[in-house]
Short mmCIF file of C-alpha atoms in Angstrom, two decimals:
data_model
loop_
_atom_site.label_atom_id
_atom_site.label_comp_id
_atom_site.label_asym_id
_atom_site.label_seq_id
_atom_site.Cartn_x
_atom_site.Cartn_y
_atom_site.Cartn_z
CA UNK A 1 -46.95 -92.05 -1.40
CA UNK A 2 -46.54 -90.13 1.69
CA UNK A 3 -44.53 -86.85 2.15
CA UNK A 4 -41.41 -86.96 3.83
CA UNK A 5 -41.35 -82.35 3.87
CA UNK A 6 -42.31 -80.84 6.98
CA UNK A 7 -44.78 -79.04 7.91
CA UNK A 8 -45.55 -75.74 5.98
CA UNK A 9 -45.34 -72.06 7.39
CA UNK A 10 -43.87 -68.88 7.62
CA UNK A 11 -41.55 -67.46 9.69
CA UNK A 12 -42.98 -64.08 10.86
CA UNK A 13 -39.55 -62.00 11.77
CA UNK A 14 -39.59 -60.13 15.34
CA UNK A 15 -40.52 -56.87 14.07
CA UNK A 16 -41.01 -55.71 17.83
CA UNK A 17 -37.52 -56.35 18.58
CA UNK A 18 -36.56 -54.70 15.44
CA UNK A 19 -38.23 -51.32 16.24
CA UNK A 20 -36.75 -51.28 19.91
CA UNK A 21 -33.19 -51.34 18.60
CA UNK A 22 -34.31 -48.96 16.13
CA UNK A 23 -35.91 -46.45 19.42
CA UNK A 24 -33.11 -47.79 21.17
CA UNK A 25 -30.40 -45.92 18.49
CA UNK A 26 -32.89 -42.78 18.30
CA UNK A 27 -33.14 -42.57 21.26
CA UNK A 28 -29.19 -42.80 22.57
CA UNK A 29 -28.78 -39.88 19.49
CA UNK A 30 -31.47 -37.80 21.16
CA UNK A 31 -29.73 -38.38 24.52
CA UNK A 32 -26.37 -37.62 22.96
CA UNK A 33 -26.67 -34.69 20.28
CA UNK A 34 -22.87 -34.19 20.33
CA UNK A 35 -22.09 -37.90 19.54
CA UNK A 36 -21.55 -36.87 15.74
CA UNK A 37 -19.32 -34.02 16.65
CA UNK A 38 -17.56 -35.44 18.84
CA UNK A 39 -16.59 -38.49 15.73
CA UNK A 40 -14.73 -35.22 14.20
CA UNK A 41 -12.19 -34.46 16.81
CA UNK A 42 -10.79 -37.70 15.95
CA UNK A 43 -7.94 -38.57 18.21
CA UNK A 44 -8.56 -35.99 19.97
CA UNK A 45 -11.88 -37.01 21.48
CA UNK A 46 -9.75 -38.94 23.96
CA UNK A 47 -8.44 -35.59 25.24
CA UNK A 48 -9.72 -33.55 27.99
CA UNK A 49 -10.36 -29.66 26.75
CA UNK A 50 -7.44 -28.68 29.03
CA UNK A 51 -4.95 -31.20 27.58
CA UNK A 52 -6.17 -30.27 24.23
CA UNK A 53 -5.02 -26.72 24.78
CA UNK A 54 -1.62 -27.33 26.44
CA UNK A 55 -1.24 -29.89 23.32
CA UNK A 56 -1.92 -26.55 20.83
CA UNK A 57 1.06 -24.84 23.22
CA UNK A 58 3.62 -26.91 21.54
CA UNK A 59 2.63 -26.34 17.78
CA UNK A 60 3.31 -23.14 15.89
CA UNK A 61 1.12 -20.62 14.63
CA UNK A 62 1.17 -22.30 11.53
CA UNK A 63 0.78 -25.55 11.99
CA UNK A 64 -2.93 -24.13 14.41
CA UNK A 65 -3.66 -22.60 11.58
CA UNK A 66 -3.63 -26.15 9.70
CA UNK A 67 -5.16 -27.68 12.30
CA UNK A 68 -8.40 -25.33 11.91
CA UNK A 69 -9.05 -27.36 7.88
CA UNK A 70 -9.92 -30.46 9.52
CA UNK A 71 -13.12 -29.74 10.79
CA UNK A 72 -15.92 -27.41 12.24
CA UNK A 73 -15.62 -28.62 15.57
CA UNK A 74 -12.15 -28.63 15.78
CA UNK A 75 -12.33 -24.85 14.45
CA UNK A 76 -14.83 -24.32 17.18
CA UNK A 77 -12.45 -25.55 19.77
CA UNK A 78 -9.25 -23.48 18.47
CA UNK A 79 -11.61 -20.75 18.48
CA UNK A 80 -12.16 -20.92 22.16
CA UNK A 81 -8.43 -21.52 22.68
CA UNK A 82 -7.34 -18.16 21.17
CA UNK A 83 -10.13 -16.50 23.68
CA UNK A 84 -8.24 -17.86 26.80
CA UNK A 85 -5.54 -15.88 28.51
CA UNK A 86 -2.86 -18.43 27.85
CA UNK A 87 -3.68 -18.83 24.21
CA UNK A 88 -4.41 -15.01 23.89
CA UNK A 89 -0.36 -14.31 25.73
CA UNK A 90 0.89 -17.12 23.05
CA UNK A 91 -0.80 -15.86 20.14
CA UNK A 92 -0.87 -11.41 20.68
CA UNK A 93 2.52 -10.56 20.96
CA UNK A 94 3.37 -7.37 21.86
CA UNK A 95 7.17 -6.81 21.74
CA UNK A 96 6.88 -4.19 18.98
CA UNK A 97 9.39 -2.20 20.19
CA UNK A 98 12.40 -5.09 20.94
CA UNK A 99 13.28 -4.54 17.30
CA UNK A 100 17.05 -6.76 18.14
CA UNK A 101 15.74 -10.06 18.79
CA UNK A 102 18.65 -13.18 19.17
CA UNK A 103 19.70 -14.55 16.17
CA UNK A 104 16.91 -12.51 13.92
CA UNK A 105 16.92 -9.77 11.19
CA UNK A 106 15.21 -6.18 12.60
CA UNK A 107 11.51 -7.02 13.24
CA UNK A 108 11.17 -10.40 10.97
CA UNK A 109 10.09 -12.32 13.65
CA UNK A 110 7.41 -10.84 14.90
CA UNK A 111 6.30 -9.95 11.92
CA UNK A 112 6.14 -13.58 10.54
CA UNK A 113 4.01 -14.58 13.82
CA UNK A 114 1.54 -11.98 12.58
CA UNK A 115 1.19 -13.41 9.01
CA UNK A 116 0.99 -16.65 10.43
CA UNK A 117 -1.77 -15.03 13.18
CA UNK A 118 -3.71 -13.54 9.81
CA UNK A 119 -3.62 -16.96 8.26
CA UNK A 120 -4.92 -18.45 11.58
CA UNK A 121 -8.07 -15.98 11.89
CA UNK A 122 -8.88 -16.19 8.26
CA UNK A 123 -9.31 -19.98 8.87
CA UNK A 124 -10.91 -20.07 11.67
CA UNK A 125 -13.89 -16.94 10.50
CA UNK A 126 -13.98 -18.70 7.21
CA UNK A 127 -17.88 -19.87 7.37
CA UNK A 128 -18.73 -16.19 9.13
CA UNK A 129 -20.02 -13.52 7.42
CA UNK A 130 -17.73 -10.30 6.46
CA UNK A 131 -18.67 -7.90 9.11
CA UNK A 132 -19.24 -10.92 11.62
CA UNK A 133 -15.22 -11.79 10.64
CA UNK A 134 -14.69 -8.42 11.30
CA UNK A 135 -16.19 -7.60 14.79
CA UNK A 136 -14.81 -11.37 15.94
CA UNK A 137 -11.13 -10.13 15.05
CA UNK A 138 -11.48 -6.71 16.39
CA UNK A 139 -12.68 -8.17 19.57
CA UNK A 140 -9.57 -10.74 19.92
CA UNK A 141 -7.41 -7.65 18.69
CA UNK A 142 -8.51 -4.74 20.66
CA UNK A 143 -6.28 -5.31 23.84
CA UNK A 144 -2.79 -4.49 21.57
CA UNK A 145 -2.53 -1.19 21.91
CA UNK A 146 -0.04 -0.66 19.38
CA UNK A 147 -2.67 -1.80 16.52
CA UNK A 148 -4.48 1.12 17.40
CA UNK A 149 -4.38 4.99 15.92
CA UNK A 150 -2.87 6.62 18.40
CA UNK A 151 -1.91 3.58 20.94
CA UNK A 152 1.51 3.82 20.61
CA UNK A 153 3.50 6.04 22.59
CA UNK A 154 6.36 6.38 20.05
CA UNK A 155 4.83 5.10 16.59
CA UNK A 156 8.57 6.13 15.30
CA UNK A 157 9.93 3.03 17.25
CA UNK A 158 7.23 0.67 16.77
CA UNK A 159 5.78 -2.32 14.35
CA UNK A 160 2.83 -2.29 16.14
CA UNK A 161 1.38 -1.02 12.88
CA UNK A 162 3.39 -2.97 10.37
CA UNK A 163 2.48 -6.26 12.13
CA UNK A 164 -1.02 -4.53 11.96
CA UNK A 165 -0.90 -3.60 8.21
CA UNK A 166 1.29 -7.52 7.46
CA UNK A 167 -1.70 -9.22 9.00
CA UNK A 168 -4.68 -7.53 7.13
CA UNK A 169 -3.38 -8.05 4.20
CA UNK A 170 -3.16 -11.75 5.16
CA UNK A 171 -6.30 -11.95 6.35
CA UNK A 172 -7.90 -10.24 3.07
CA UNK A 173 -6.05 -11.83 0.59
CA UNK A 174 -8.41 -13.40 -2.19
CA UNK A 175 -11.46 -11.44 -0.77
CA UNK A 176 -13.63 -9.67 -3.50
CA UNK A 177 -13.74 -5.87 -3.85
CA UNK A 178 -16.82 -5.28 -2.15
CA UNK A 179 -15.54 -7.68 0.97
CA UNK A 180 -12.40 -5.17 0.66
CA UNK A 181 -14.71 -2.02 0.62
CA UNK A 182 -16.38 -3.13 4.18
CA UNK A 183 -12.85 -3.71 5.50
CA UNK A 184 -12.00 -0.12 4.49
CA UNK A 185 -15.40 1.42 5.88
CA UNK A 186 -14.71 -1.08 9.12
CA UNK A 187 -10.86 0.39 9.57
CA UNK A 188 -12.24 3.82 8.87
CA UNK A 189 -14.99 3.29 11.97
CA UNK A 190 -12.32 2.37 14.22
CA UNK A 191 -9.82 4.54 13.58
CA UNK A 192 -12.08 7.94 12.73
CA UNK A 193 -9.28 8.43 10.02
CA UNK A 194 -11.84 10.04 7.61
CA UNK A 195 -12.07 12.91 10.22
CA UNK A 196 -8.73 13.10 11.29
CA UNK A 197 -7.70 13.50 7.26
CA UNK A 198 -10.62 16.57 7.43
CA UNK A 199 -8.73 18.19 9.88
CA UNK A 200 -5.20 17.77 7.89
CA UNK A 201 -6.16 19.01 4.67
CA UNK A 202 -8.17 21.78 6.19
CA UNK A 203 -5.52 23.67 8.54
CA UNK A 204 -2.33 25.20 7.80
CA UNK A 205 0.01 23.11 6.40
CA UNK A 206 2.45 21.98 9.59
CA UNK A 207 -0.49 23.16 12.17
CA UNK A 208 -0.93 19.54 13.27
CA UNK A 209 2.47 18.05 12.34
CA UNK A 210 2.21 15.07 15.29
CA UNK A 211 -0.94 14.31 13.66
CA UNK A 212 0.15 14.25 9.88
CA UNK A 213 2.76 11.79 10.84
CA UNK A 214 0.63 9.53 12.43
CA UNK A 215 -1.72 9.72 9.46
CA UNK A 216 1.30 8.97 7.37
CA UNK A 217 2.34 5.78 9.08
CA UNK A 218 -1.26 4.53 9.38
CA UNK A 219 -1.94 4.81 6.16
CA UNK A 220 1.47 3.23 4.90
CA UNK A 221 2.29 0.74 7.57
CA UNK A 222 -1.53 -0.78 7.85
CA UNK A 223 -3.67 -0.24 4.48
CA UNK A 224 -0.27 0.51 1.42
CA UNK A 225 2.80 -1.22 1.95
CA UNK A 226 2.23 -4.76 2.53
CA UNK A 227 0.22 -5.87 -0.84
CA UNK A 228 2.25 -7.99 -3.55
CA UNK A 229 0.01 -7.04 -6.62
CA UNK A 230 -0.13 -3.19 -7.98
CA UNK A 231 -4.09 -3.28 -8.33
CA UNK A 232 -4.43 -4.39 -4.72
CA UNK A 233 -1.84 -1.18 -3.83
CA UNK A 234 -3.78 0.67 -6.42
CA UNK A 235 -6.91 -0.14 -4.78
CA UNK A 236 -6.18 0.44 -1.36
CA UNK A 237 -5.12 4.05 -2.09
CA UNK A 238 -7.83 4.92 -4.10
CA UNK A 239 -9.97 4.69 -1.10
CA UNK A 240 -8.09 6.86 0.74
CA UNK A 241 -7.99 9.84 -1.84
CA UNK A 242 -11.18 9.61 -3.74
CA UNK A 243 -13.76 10.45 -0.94
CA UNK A 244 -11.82 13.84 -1.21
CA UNK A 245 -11.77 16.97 -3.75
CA UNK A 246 -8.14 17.13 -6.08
CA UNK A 247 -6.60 19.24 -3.72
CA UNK A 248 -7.26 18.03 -0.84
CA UNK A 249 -6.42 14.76 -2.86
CA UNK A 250 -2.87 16.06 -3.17
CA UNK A 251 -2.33 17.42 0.22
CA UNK A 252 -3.19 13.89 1.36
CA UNK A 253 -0.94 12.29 -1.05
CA UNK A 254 2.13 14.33 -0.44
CA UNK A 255 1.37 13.73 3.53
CA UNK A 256 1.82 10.25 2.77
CA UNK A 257 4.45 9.92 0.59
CA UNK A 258 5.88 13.52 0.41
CA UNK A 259 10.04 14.30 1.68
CA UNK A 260 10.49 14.36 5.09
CA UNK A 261 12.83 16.37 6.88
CA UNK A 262 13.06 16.13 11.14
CA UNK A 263 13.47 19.58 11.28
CA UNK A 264 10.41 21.15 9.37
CA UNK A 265 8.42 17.81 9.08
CA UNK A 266 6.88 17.30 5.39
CA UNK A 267 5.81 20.90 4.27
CA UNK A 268 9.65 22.80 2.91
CA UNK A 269 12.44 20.58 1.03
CA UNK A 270 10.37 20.67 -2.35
CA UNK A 271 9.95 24.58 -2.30
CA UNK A 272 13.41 25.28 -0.51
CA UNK A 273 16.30 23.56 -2.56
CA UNK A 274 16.34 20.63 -4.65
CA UNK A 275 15.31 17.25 -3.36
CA UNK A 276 17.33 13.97 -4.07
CA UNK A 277 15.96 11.29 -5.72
CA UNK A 278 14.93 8.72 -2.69
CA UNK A 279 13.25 11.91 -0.88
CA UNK A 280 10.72 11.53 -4.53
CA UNK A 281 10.68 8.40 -4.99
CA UNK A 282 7.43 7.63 -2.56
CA UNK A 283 5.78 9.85 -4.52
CA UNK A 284 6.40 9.06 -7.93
CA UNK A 285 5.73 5.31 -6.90
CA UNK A 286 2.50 6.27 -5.91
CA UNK A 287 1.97 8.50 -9.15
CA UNK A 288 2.85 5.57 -11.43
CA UNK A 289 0.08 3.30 -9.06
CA UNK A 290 -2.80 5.62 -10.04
CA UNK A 291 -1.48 5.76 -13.38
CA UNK A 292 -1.89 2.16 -14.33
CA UNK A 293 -4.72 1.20 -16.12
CA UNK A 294 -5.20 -1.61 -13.90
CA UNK A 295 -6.21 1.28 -10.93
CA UNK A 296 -9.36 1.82 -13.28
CA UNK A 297 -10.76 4.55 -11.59
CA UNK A 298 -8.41 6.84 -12.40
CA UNK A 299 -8.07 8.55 -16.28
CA UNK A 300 -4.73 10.30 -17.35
CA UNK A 301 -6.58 13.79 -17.21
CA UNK A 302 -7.15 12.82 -13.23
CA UNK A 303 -3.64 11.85 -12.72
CA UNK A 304 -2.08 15.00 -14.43
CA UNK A 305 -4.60 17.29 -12.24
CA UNK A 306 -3.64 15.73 -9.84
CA UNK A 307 0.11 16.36 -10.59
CA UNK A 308 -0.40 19.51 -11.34
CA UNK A 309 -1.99 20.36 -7.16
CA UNK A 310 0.98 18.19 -6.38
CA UNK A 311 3.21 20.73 -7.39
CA UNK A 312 1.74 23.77 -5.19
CA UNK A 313 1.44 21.67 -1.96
CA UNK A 314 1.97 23.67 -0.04
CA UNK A 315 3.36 26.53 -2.29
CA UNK A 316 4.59 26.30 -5.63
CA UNK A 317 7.55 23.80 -5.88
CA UNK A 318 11.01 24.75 -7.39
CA UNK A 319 10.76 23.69 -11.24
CA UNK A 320 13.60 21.53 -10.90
CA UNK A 321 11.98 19.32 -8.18
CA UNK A 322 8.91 19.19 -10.34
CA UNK A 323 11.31 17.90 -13.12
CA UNK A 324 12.83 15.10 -11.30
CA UNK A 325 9.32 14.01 -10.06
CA UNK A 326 8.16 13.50 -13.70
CA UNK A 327 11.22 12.19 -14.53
CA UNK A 328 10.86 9.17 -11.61
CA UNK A 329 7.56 8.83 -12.95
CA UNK A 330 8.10 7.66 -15.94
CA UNK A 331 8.21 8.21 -19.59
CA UNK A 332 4.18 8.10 -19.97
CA UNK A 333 3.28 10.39 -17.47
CA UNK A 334 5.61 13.31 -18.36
CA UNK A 335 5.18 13.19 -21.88
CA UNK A 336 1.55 13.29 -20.89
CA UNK A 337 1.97 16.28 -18.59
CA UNK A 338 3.81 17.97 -21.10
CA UNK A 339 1.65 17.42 -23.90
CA UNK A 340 -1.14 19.19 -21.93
CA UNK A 341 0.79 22.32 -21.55
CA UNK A 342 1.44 22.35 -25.29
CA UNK A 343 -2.34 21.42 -25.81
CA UNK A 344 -2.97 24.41 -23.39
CA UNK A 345 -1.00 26.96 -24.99
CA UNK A 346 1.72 26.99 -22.05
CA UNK A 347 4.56 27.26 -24.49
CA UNK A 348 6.91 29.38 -22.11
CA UNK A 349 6.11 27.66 -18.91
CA UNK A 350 6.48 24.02 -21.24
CA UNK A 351 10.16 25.68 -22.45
CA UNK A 352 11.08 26.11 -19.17
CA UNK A 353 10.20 22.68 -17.93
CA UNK A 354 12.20 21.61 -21.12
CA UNK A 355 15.08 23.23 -19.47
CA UNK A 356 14.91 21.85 -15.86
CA UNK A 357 14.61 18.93 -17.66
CA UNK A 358 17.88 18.55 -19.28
CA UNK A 359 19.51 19.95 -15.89
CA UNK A 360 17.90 17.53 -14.23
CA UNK A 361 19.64 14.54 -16.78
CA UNK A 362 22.74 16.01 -15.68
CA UNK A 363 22.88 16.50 -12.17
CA UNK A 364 21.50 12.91 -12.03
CA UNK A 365 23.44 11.48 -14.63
CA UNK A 366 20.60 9.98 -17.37
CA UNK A 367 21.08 10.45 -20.97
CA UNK A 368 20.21 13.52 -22.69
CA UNK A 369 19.49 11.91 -26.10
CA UNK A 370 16.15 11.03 -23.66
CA UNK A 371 15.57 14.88 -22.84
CA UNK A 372 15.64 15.16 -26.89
CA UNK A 373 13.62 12.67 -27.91
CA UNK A 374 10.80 13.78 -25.15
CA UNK A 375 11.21 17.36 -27.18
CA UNK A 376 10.72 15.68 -30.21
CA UNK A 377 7.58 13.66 -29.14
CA UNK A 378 6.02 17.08 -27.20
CA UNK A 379 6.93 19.09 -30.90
CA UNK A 380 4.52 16.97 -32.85
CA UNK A 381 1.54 17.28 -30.33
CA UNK A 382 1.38 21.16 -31.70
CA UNK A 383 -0.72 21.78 -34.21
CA UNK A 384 0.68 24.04 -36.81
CA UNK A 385 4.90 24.84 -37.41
CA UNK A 386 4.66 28.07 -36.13
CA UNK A 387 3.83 27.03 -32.77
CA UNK A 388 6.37 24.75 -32.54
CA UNK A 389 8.61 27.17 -33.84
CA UNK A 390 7.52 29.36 -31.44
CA UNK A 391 8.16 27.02 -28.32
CA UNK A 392 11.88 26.14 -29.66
CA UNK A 393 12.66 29.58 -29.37
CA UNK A 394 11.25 29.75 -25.90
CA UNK A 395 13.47 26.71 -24.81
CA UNK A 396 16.40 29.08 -25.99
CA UNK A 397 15.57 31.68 -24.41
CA UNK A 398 14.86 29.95 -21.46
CA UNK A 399 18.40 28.39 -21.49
CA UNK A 400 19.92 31.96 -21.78
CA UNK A 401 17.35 33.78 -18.99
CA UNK A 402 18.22 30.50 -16.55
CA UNK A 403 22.25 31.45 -17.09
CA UNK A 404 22.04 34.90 -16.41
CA UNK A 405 20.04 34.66 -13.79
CA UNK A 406 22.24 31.93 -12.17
CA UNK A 407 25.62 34.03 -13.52
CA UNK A 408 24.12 37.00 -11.43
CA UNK A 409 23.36 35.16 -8.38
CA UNK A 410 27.17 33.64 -8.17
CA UNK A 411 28.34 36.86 -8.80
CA UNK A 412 26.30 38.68 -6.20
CA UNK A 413 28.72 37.36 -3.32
CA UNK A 414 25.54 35.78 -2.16
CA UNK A 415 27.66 32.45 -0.97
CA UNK A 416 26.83 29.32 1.37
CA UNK A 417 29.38 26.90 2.62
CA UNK A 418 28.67 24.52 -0.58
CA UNK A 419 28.76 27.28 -3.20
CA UNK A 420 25.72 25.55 -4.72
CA UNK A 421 25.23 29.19 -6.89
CA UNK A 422 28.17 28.28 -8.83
CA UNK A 423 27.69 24.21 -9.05
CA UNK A 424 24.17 25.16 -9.96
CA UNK A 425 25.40 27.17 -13.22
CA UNK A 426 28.52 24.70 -13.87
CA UNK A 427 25.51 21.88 -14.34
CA UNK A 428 23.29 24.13 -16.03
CA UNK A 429 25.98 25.12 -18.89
CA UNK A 430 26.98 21.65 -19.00
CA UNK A 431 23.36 20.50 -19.57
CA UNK A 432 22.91 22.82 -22.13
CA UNK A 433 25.99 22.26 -24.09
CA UNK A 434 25.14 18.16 -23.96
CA UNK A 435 21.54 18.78 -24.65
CA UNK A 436 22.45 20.51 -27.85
CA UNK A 437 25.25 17.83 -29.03
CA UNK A 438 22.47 15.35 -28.75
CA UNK A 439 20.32 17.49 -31.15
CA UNK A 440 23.35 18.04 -33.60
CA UNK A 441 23.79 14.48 -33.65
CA UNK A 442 20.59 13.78 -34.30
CA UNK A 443 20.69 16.07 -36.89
CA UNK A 444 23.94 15.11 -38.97
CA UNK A 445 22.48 11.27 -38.91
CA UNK A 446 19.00 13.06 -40.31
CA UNK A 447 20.88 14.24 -42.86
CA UNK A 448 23.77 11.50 -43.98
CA UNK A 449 20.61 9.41 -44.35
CA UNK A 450 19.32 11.81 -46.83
CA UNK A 451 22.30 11.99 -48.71
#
């Protein structure tokens, strides 16, 4: 029986023509080591480098700013549009001082480009390093004068800072405290604000009045008044005023966020007449930041030392502005303040805060039952009756020293154009008189609930 199968063998494949194609393909990748980068761009390989960046000219700031998530090499190539000159004149604008723009509120558009602008750096530095991120930005920055200390001729009439201060914040957001501390020490550098605060809190107060404002508006407009969350505010102001002793601490503070009058600058309305509410409220804001337990560096004791300077920058305040201070402060923070003069033994300085007080919740229309029930709260932090007794007496005294003293001055023909002498005692008697219904209410529903 013969076989009708072929012949037996085996087909050997052409493993030389194999490992050619395979040299072939290593070799082409050797030959082309931006083949795989260029696969990235996408579309946009197609492109010449000039057509991509007249492409970028028609999208906003925002949409860039998308455009740097899709990859590395695009991010690479937005990076060396913003270093041109055309994409440098699109992106830095500098019309800080063209406040009335058509068909926009005061300053919102500009300031929108340069959250948009943060947003754009932060994606683009995203794989650098902090201080790499840092020196980068600085470098694409450093032309705008207006960013800068003392760049601006008229800081007054500018949002050079603001757009400054708008796009830090941007480009910080989400960064971790010790990222935050080397963008502190960077703007510090730059600036040589750590000096320029030395030579503040050192000289006379008013000395170097161009240069407190400027320290003022730096300090607000770029590092305080841009953050969303408290602890981020907290934080950023803790940096400022813990490098220095308390009282330098409060001279600082009250630079920043102290009354200002065009005349006279920062240094008189608290120790010259009584100050308004808005003139405080900066200050109590910022008293109420430290405050929080979500500051964390701070304790109460700090805060109320620090209240305490406060209150002699530069000399010692009238009582009544101290009053309204604590009052804007908050519940906590006085009744803590007060509570350490009764701890301290200050009963007749503590009765005569009692009474500025309740002249205070006049002239400002609050309720006096509140000025009671803080007396109430400060009479069970002393320690045995007689003291307390003791420090009631010296709230009625102080009443009746504050009216004579007051009566004499209104009739001393001592007069100015408002007649404040007289107002002055009109609100005083009236703030006693309501201070001490409140306690006689208080004290008939004590005692119908007894009965």
């Amino acid at each position: 029986m013969t076989s009708t199968a072929g012949p037996r063998y085996t087909l050997i494949p052409n493993q030389k023509y194999r490992c050619r194609n395979c040299r072939s393909r290593q070799r082409s990748n050797v030959l082309d080591p931006d083949s795989q980068s260029l696969s990235t761009l996408g579309y946009f390989q197609t492109l010449p480098l000039e057509i991509f960046q007249m492409v970028l000219n028609y999208l906003s700031v925002k949409d860039i700013s998308m455009l740097c998530m899709v990859s590395k090499t695009i991010t690479n190539r937005l990076i060396n549009y913003i270093s041109t000159s055309s994409g440098n004149r699109r992106l830095l604008l500098q019309d800080f001082h063209n406040l009335e723009l058509p068909g926009k509120r005061e300053g919102t558009h500009i300031l929108e480009h340069y959250k948009s602008l943060g947003l754009l750096l932060k994606r683009c530095t995203l794989l650098l390093p902090t201080a790499d991120r840092l020196k980068y930005i600085h470098k694409i920055l450093s032309e705008v004068s207006c960013f800068k200390f003392n760049g601006c001729p008229s800081p007054l009439h500018c949002l050079g800072l603001q757009c400054y201060g708008i796009f830090l914040q941007i480009l910080t957001a989400g960064w971790d405290e010790l990222e935050c501390h080397r963008v502190f020490n960077f703007l510090c550098e730059l600036s040589n604000l750590p000096r320029k605060v030395q030579t503040v809190v050192s000289s006379k107060p008013g000395s170097a009045r161009k240069l407190e404002l400027r320290i003022r508006l730096y300090c607000r407009s770029v590092l305080l008044n841009h953050w969303i969350h408290r602890s981020d505010s907290a934080f950023w102001l803790t940096r400022i005023l813990k490098p220095w002793p308390m009282v330098n601490q409060a001279r600082l503070l009250y630079i920043i966020f102290g009354p200002v009058s065009p005349l006279d600058g920062v240094w008189q309305q608290m120790i010259e007449g009584p100050t308004d509410e808005n003139s405080l409220k900066g200050l109590a804001d910022a008293i109420k930041l430290l405050y929080d337990p979500e500051a964390g560096e701070w304790t109460a004791d700090d805060v109320i030392s620090l209240v305490d300077e406060l209150s002699v920058v530069p000399r010692e305040w009238l009582m009544e502005n101290n009053a309204r201070l604590l009052i804007l402060s908050g519940n906590s923070i006085c009744f803590t303040f007060m509570a350490s003069k009764a701890l301290n033994g200050s009963a007749v300085e503590l009765a005569t805060f009692m009474v500025f007080l309740t002249l205070v919740c006049e002239k400002d229309l609050y309720c006096m039952d509140w000025a009671v029930k803080m007396m109430q709260k400060v009479c069970k932090v002393f320690s045995t009756p007689g003291e307390r007794n003791n420090f009631l007496q010296c709230v009625e005294n102080a009443f009746a020293h504050m009216i004579m003293e007051m009566l004499q001055t209104a009739l001393s023909g001592d007069r100015d154009e408002e007649d404040s002498s007289f107002l002055n005692l009109f609100h005083l008697v009236n703030a006693q008189a309501n201070f001490h219904k409140e306690i006689l209410y208080l004290t008939m529903r004590s005692t119908s609930d007894t009965i």
